[in-house]
Amino acid sequence: MSGKEKPHTMDRRRFLKLSGILGVGFATGGLLPISESVAFNRKLYKVTDIHMGMGTVVSITLMHPSRIQAEEVIGQAFEEMDRVIALMDRYRSDSPIGVLNKEGALVGLPADVARVLDRSLYFHKKSNGAFDMTVQPMVDLYKKHFETKGLPPSEAELDKVLALVDASAVRFDGKSVHFKKEGMGITLDGIAKGYIIDCAADLIKRNGIKHALINAGGDIRAAGGKRNGTPWKVGVQNPDKQGPYLDIVKMKDGAMATSGNYEIYFDEEKLYHHVVHPRTGISPRQSDSVTVTASSVMDADALSTAVFVMEPNTGKRFIEGIPGAACLIQGRDEKRIASKGWPC
């Protein structure tokens, strides 16, 4: 989230890179200007703006008959994102998540935070614990050890912190939340980014704009296609950043998110990274990246995180049991596994 220190200089989960958005000015790999407004045809203007947020590059592209309205709505969408980011940022001591992690309890939850907590607990149960927002103490332990010693924590240290990783020990009633174990903490990094994008997309829709594409460092929300039903084209980047895209997905309406091991990692071999298995405390090593499509970016975000800690074929079967979801998994052996329903 905003303000967060990085263990590596690269941004979090930037797999569907801005340069991977084809057909909206990125085919050559060069970034658009910070703000661009051009007449796409006689009926529509294409308006794009790019900001930094959530530790990555965020672009919003709208196509609308009114250039002025499109520019105004993009500004409002970025303001909406900033509003929700402030609520979800665990690195801000005065944010709801910051207060919860410090005090172990919080009463009077903001509606946005309650929605994300509710969905987080839902996916924890749905994934049989593969998605777990209470991994925060474990991630912080790895970060501290590699920054100070250049080595992973000891088995004894891992076991001590693993006892705090338990989403079933989070008591939540929609209005308040508290931890049953002292020392617990949560991170919403695996789901909040998607929710923030969904909030911006909902605002755009409420303002009557039908054609939109939001890309926040690999989390994608598409609406309406470009024009006349023409879909947006999104390139799924190869994890080793060499060679062709893993796939190019055509999207009219929908969402996509990717989780992987190669953007934020603690060691040069990339064996220890920001995604840890909630049961073992070890970073999963079966896959390099998992891309999920779903009806919302929040769901795609959480599902990609859950599948990444699973064995690839197990993850594929899990996604095939989620209505409206599909996945593409790139294994460490470079083998690709696509679920039923993966868009081609």
PDB file of C-alpha atoms in Angstrom, residues 210-212 223-233 250-253:
ATOM      1  CA  LYS A 210     -19.331   3.012 -20.611  1.00  0.00           C
ATOM      2  CA  HIS A 211     -15.808   2.436 -21.960  1.00  0.00           C
ATOM      3  CA  ALA A 212     -13.031   2.202 -19.368  1.00  0.00           C
ATOM      4  CA  ALA A 223     -15.616  -2.110 -19.023  1.00  0.00           C
ATOM      5  CA  GLY A 224     -17.441  -1.798 -22.316  1.00  0.00           C
ATOM      6  CA  GLY A 225     -14.563  -2.541 -24.640  1.00  0.00           C
ATOM      7  CA  LYS A 226     -13.021   0.255 -26.678  1.00  0.00           C
ATOM      8  CA  ARG A 227     -15.866   0.999 -29.060  1.00  0.00           C
ATOM      9  CA  ASN A 228     -18.490  -0.854 -31.065  1.00  0.00           C
ATOM     10  CA  GLY A 229     -17.865  -3.940 -28.951  1.00  0.00           C
ATOM     11  CA  THR A 230     -14.127  -4.076 -29.732  1.00  0.00           C
ATOM     12  CA  PRO A 231     -12.425  -5.631 -26.681  1.00  0.00           C
ATOM     13  CA  TRP A 232      -9.465  -4.290 -24.807  1.00  0.00           C
ATOM     14  CA  LYS A 233      -6.356  -6.443 -25.257  1.00  0.00           C
ATOM     15  CA  LYS A 250      -9.363  -9.903 -24.920  1.00  0.00           C
ATOM     16  CA  MET A 251     -11.594  -8.211 -22.365  1.00  0.00           C
ATOM     17  CA  LYS A 252     -14.835  -6.286 -22.778  1.00  0.00           C
ATOM     18  CA  ASP A 253     -16.084  -6.406 -19.204  1.00  0.00           C
TER      19      ASP A 253
END
